[in-house]
PDB file of C-alpha atoms and ligand atoms in Angstrom:
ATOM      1  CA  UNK A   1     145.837  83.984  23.244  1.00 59.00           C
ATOM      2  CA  UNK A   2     145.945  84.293  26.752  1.00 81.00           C
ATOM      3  CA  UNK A   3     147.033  88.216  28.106  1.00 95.00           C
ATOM      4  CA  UNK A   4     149.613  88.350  30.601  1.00 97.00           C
ATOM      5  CA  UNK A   5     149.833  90.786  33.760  1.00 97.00           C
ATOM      6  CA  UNK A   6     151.506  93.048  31.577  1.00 97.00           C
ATOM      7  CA  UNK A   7     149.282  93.147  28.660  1.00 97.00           C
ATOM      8  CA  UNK A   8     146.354  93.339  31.110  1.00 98.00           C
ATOM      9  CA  UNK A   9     147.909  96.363  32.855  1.00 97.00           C
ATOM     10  CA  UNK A  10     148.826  98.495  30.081  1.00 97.00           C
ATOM     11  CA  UNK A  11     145.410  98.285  28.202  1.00 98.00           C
ATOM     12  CA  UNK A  12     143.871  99.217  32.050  1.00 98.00           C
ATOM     13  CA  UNK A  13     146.756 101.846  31.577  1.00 97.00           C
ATOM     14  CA  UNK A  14     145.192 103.006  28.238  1.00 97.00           C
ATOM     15  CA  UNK A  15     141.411 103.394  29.689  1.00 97.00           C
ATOM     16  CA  UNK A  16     142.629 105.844  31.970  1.00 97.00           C
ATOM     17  CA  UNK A  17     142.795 103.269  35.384  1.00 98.00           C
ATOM     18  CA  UNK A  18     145.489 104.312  38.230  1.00 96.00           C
ATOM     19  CA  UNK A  19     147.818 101.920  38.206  1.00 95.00           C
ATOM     20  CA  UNK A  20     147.399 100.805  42.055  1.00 96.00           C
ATOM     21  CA  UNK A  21     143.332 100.448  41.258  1.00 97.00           C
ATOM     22  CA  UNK A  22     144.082  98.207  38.080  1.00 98.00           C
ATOM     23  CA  UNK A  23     146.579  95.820  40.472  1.00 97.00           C
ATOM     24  CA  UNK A  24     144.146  95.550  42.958  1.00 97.00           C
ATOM     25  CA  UNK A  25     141.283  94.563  40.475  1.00 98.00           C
ATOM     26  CA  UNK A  26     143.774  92.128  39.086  1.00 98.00           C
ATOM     27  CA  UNK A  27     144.671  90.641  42.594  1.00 98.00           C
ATOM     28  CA  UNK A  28     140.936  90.336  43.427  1.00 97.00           C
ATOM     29  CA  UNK A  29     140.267  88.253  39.762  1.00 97.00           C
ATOM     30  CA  UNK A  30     143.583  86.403  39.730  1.00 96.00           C
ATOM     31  CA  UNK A  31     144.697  85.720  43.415  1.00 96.00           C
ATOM     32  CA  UNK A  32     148.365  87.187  42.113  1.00 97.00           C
ATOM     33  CA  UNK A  33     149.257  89.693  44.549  1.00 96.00           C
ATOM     34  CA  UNK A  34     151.200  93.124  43.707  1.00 95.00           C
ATOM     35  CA  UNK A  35     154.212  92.266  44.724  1.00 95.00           C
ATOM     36  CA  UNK A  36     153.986  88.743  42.248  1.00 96.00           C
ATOM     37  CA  UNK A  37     152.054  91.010  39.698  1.00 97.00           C
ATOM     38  CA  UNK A  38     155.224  92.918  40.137  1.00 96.00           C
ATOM     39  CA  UNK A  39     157.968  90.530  40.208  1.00 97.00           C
ATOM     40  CA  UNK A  40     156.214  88.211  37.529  1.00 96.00           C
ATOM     41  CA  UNK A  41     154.699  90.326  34.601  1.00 96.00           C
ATOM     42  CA  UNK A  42     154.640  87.703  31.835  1.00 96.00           C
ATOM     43  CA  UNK A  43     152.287  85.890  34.776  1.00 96.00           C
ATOM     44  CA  UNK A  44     149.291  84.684  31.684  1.00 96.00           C
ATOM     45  CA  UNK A  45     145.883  84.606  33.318  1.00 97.00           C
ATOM     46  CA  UNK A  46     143.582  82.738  31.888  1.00 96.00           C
ATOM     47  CA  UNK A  47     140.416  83.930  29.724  1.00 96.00           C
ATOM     48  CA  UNK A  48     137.730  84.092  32.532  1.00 96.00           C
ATOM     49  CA  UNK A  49     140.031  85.870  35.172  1.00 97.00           C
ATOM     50  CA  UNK A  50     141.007  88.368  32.369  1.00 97.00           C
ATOM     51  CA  UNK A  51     137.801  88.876  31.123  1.00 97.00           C
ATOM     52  CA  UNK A  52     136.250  89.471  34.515  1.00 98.00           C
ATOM     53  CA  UNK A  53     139.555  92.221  35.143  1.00 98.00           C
ATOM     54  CA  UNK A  54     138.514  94.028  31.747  1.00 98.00           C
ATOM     55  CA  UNK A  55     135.071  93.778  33.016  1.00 98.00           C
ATOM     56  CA  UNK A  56     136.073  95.844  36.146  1.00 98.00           C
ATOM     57  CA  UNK A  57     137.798  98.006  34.930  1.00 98.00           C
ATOM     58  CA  UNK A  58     135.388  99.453  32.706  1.00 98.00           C
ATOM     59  CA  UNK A  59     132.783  99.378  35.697  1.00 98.00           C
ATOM     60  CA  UNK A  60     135.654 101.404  37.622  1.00 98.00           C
ATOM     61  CA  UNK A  61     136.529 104.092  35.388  1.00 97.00           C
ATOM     62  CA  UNK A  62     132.664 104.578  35.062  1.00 97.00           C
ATOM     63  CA  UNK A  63     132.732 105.463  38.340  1.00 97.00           C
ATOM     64  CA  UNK A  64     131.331 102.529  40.639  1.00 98.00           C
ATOM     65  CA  UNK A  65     133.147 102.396  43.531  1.00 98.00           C
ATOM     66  CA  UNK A  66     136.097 100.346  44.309  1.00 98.00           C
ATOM     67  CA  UNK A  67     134.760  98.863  47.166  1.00 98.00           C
ATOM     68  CA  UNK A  68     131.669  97.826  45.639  1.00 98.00           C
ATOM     69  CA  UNK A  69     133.938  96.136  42.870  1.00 98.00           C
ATOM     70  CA  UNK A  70     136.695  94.300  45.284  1.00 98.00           C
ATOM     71  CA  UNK A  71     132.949  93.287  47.383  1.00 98.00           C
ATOM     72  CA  UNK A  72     135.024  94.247  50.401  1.00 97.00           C
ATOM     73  CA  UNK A  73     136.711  97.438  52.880  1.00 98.00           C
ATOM     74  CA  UNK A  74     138.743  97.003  55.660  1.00 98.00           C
ATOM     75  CA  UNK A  75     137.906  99.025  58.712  1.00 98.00           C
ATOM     76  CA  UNK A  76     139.600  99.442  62.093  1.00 98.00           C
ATOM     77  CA  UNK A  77     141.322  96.623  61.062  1.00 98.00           C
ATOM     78  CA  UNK A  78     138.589  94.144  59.872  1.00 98.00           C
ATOM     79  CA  UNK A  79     137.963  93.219  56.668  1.00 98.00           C
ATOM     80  CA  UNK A  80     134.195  93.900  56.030  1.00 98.00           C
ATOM     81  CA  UNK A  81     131.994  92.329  52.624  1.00 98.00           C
ATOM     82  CA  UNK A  82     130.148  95.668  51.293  1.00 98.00           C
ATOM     83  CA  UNK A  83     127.670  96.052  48.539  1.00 98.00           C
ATOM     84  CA  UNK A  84     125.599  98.525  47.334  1.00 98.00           C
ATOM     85  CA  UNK A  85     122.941  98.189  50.031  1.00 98.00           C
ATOM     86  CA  UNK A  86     125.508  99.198  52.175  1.00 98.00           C
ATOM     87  CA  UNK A  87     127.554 102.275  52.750  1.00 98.00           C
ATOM     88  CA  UNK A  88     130.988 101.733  52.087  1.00 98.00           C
ATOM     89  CA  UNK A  89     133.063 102.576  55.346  1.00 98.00           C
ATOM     90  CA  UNK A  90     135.003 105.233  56.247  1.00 97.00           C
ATOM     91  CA  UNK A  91     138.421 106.082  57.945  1.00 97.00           C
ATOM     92  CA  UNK A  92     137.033 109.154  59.738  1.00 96.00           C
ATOM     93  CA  UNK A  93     134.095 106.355  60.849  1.00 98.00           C
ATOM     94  CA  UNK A  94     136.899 104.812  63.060  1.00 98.00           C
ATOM     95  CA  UNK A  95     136.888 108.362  65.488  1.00 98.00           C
ATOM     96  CA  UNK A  96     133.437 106.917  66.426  1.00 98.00           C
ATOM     97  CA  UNK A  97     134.376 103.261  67.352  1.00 98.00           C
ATOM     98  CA  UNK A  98     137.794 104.633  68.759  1.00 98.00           C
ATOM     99  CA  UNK A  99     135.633 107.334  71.209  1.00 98.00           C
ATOM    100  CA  UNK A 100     133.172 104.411  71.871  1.00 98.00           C
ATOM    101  CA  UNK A 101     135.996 101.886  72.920  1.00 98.00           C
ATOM    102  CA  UNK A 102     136.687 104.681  75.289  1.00 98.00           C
ATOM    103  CA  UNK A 103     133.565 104.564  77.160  1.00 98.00           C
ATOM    104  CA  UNK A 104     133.010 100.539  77.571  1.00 98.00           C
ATOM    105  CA  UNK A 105     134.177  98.825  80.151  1.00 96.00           C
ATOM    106  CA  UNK A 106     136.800  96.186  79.025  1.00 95.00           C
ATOM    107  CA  UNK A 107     135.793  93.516  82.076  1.00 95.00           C
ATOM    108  CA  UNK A 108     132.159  93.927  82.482  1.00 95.00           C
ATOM    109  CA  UNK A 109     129.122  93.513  80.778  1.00 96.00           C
ATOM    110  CA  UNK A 110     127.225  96.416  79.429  1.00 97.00           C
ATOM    111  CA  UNK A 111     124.852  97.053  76.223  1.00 98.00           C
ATOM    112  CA  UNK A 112     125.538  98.896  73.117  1.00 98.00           C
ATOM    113  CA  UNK A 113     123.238 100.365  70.575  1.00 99.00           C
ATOM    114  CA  UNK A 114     124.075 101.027  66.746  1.00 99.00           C
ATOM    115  CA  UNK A 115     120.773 102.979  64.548  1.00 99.00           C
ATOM    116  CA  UNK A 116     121.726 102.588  60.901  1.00 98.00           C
ATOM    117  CA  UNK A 117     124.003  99.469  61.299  1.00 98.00           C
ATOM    118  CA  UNK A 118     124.500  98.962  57.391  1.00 98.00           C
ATOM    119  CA  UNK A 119     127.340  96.807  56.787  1.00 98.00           C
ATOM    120  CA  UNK A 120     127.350  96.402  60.451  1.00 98.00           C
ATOM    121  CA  UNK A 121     130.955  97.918  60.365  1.00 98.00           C
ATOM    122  CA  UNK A 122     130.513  99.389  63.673  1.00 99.00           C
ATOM    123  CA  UNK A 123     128.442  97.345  65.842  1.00 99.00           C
ATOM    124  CA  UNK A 124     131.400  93.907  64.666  1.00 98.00           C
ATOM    125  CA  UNK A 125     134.432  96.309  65.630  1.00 98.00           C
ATOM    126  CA  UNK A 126     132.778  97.090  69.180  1.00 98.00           C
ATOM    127  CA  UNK A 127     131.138  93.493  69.528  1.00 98.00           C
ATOM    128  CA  UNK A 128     135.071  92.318  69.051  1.00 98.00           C
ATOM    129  CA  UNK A 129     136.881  94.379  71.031  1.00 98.00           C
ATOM    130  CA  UNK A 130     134.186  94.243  74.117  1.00 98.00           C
ATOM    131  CA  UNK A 131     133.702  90.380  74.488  1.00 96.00           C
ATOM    132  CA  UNK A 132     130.891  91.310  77.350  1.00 97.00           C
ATOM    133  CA  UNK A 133     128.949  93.506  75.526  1.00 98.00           C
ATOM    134  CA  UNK A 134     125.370  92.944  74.371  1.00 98.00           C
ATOM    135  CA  UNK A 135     125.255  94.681  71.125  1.00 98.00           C
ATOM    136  CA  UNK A 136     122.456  95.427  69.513  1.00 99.00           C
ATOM    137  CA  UNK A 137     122.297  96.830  65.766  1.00 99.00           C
ATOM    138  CA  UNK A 138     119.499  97.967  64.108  1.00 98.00           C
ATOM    139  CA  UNK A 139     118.774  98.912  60.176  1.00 98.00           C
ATOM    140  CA  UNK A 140     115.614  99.297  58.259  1.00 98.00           C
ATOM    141  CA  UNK A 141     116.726  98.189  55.282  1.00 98.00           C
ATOM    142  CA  UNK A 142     116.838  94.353  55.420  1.00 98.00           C
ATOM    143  CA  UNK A 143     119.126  94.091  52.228  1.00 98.00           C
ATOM    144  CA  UNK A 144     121.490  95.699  54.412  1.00 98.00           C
ATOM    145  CA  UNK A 145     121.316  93.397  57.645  1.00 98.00           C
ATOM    146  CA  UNK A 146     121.743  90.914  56.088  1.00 98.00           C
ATOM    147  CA  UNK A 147     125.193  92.339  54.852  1.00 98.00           C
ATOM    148  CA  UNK A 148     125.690  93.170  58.678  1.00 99.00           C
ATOM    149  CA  UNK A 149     124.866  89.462  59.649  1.00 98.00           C
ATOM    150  CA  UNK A 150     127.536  88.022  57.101  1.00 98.00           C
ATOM    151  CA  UNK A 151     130.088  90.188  58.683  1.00 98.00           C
ATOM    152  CA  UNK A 152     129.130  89.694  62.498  1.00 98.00           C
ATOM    153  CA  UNK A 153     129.458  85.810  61.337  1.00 98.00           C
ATOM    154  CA  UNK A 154     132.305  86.382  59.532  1.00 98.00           C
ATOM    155  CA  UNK A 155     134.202  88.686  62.424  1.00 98.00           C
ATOM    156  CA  UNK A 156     132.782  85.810  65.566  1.00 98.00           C
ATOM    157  CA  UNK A 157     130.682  89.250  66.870  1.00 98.00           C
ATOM    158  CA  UNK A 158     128.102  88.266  68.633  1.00 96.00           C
ATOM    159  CA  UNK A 159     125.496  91.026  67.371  1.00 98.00           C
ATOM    160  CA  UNK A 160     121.623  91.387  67.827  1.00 98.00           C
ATOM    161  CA  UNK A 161     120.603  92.501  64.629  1.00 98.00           C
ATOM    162  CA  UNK A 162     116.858  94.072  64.139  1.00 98.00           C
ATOM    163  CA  UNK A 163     114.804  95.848  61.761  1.00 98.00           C
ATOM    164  CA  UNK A 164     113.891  99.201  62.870  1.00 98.00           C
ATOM    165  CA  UNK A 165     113.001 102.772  61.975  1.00 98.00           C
ATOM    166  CA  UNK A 166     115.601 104.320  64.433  1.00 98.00           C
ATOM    167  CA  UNK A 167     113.971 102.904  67.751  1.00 98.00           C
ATOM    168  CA  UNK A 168     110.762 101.184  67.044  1.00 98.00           C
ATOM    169  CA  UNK A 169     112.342  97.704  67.881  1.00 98.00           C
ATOM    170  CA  UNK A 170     113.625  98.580  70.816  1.00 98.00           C
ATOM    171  CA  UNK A 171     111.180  99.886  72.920  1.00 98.00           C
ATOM    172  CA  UNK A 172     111.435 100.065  76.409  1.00 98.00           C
ATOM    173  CA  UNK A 173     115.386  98.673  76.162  1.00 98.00           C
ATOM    174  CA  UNK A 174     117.809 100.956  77.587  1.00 98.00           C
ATOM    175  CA  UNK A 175     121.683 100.934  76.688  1.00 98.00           C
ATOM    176  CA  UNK A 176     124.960 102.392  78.252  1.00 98.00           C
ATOM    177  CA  UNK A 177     125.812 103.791  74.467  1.00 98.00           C
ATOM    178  CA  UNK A 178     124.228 104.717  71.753  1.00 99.00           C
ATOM    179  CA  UNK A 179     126.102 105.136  68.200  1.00 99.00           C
ATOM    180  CA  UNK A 180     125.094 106.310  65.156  1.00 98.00           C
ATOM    181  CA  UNK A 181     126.294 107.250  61.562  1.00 98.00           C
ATOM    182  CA  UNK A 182     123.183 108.223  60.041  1.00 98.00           C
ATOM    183  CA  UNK A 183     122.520 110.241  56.499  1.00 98.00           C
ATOM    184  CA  UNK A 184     123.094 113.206  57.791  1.00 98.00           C
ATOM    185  CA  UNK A 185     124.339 115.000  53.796  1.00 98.00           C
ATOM    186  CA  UNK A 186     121.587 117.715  52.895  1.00 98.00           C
ATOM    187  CA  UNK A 187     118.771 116.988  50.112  1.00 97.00           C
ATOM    188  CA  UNK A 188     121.083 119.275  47.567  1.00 95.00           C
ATOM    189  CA  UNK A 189     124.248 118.397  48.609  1.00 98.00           C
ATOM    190  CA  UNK A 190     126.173 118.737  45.725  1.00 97.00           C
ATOM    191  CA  UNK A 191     128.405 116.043  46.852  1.00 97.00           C
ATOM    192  CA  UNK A 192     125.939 113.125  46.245  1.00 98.00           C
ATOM    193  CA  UNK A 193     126.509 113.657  42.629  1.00 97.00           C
ATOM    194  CA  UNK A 194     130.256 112.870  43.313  1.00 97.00           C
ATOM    195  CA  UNK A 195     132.774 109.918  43.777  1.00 96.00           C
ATOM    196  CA  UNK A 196     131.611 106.671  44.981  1.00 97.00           C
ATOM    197  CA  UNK A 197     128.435 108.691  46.513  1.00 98.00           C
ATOM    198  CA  UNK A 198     126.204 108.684  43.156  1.00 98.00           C
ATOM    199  CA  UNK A 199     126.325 104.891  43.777  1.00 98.00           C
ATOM    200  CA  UNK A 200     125.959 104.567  47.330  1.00 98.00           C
ATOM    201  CA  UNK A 201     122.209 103.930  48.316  1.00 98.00           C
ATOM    202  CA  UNK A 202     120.433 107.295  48.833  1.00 98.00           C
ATOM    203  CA  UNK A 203     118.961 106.572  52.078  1.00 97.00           C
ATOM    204  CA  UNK A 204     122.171 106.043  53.582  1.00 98.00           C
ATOM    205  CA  UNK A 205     123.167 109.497  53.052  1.00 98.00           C
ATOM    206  CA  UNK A 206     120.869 112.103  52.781  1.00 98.00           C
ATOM    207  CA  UNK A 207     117.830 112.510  54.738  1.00 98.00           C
ATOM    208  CA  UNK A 208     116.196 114.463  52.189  1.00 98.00           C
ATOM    209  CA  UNK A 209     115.970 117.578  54.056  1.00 98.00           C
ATOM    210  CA  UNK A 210     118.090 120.067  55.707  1.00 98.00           C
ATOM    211  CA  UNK A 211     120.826 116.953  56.800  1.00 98.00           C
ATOM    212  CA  UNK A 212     119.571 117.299  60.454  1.00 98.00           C
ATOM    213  CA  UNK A 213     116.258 115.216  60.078  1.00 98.00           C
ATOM    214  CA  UNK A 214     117.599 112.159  61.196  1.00 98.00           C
ATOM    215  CA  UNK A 215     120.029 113.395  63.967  1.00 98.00           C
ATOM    216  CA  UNK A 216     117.173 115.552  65.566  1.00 98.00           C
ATOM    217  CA  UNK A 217     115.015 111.712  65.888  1.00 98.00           C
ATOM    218  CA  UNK A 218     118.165 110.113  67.386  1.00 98.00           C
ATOM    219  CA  UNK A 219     118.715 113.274  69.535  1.00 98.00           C
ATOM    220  CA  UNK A 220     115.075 113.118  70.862  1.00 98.00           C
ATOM    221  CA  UNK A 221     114.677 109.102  71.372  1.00 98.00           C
ATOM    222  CA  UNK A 222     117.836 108.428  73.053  1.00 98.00           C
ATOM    223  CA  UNK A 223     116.903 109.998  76.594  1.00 97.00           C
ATOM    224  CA  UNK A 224     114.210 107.064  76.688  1.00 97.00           C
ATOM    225  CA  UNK A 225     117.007 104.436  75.687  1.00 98.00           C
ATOM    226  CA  UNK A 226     119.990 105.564  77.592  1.00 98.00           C
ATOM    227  CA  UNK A 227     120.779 104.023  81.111  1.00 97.00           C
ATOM    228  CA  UNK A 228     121.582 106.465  83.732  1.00 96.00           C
ATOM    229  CA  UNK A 229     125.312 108.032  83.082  1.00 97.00           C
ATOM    230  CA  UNK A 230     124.935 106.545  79.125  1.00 98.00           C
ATOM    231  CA  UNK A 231     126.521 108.262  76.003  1.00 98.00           C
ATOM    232  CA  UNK A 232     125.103 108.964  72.789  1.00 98.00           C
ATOM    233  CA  UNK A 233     127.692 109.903  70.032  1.00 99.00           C
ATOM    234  CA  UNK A 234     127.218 110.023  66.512  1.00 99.00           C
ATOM    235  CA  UNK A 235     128.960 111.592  63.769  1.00 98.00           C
ATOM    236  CA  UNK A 236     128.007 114.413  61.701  1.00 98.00           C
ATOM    237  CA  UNK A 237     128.760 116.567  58.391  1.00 97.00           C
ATOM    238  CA  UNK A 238     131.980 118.909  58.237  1.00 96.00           C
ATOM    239  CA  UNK A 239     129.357 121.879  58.643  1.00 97.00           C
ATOM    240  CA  UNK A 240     126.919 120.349  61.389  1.00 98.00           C
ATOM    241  CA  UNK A 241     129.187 120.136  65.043  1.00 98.00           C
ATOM    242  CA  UNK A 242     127.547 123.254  66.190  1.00 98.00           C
ATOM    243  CA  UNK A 243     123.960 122.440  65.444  1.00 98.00           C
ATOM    244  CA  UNK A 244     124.713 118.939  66.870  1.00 98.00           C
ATOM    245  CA  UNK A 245     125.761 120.504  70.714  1.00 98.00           C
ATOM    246  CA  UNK A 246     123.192 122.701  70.311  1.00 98.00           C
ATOM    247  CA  UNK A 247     120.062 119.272  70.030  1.00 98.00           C
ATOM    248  CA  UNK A 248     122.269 117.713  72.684  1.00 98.00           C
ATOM    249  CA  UNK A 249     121.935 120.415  74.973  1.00 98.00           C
ATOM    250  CA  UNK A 250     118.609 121.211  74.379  1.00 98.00           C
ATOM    251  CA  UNK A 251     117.825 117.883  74.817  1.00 98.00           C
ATOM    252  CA  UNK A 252     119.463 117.904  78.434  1.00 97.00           C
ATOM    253  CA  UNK A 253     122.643 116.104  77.535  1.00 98.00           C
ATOM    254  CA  UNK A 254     125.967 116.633  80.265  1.00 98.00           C
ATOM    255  CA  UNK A 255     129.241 116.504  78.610  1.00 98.00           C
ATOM    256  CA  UNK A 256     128.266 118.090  75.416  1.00 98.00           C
ATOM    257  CA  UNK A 257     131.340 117.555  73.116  1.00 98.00           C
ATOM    258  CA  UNK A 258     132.508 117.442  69.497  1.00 98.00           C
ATOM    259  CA  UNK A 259     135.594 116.001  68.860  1.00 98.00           C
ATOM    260  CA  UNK A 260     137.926 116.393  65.294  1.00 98.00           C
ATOM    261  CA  UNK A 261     138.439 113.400  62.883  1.00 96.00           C
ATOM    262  CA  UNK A 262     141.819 113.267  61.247  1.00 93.00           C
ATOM    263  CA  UNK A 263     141.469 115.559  59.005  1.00 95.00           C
ATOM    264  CA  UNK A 264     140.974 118.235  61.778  1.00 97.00           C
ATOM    265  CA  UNK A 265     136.734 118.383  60.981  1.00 97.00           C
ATOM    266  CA  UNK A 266     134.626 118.096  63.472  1.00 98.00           C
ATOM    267  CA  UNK A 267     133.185 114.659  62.542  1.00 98.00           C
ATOM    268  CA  UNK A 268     131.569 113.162  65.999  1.00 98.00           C
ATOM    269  CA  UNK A 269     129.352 114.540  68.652  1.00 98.00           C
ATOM    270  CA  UNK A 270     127.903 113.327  71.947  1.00 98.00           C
ATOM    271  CA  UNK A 271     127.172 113.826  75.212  1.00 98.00           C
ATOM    272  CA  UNK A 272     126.276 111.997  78.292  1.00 98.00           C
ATOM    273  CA  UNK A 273     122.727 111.651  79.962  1.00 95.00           C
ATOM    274  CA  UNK A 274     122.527 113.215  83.451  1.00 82.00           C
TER     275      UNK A 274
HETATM  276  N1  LIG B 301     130.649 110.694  55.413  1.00 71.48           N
HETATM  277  C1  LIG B 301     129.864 110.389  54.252  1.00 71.48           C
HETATM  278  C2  LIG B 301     130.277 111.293  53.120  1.00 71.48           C
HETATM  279  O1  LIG B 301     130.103 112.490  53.178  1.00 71.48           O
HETATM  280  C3  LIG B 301     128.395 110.500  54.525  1.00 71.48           C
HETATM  281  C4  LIG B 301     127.956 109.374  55.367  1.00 71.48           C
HETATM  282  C5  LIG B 301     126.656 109.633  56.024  1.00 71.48           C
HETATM  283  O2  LIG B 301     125.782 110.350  55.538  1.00 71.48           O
HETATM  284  N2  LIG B 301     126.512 109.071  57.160  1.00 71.48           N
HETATM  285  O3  LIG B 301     130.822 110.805  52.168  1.00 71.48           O
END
């Protein structure tokens, strides 16, 4: 016997399943939106839709992420495909993109760089709202460029996607900006045993040290890839802002800043190269 909406709700219900998660799963299997799941509860599906819902849901209260299960996250307005080579965006991500916009010229050409693309979430929401820019994103996990290169296709961003350890593929390239969001969450972290993090991919969000491994590299390398007057900013852990000036400066960065996502955290840093 086929299950309705209903039916297929209230078992959800009974697994423990907020209510707004379990419509969403059903939207995704069924193409019935909330407000029809809504209006038409004795809606039957029929036995491979509902299956697949039960099937999610089960994966969902075990804990995988949402994202992972929907295959897709919007971000600064874009709908992005994400899976778990990826990590899944994040609102306070969109301070980054926002503080970049700031800095790029709307009517003239210039060249962006984005170390630790992933699902390429950044470099597409730059690369679309700077039709002159020459944006360059580089991962080195190839799983997740070729996430990146579905989106950039799906999105019309043009974006030069490479595989890279930070800056080996770019040698002897310079940019006007340099973004990051890099695994910056310390080795014992208690939070990567949380949430949607245990299935996140590792190397996307710890550097297995003190959390400051892989912002000292980008720190270091970006003097040889900025243009004169270029910006690096990248964002950070809740804890980290201070440390963060502190590499800039040290580094001989001008314009040494840290600015709050928000939630009020101190979330991005930068500064700007002589
Ligand atoms: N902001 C993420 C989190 O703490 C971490 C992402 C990252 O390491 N870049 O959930």
């Amino acid at each position: 016997m086929a299950a309705t909406v209903q039916q297929l709700l209230a078992w959800a219900r009974g697994l423990g399943l907020p209510v707004l998660e379990a419509r969403m799963l059903l939207e995704h299997v069924s193409g019935l939106d909330r407000t029809r799941q809504a209006a038409w509860p004795e809606t039957a599906l029929d036995d491979a839709p509902a299956a697949r819902f039960q099937d999610l849901a089960q994966r969902r209260v075990a804990g995988e992420p949402v994202a992972y299960l929907l295959g897709s996250r919007e971000f600064f307005s874009l709908e992005f495909e994400v899976d778990a080579n990826v990590l899944i965006p994040r609102p306070e991500t969109e301070l980054l993109v926002e503080l970049a916009l700031e800095r790029l010229p709307a009517d003239a050409p210039c060249r962006a760089l984005d170390l630790g693309t992933g699902s390429g979430a950044i470099a597409v929401a730059l690369a679309r709202h700077r039709p002159l820019l020459a944006m360059t994103a580089v991962d080195r996990s190839e799983a997740a460029l070729a996430v990146a290169g579905r989106n950039a296709a799906r999105h019309g961003a043009a974006v030069r996607l490479l595989a890279s350890d930070w800056y080996s593929a770019v040698a002897g390239e310079r940019f006007e900006l340099i973004v990051s969001n890099p695994p910056y969450i310390a080795a014992g972290d208690v939070h990567l045993e949380q949430g949607d993090l245990r299935f996140e991919p590792r190397g996307a969000l710890t550097d297995e040290a003190d959390g400051l491994a892989h912002l000292r590299r980008i720190v270091a390398g970006a003097g040889e890839h900025l243009a004169p007057g270029g910006w690096l900013l990248f964002e950070h852990g809740y804890d980290q802002a201070a440390d963060c000036r502190a590499l800039l400066a040290a580094a001989g960065f001008a314009a040494v800043q840290s600015w709050q996502d928000l939630a009020g955290i101190e979330r991005v840093s930068g500064g700007r190269l002589g």
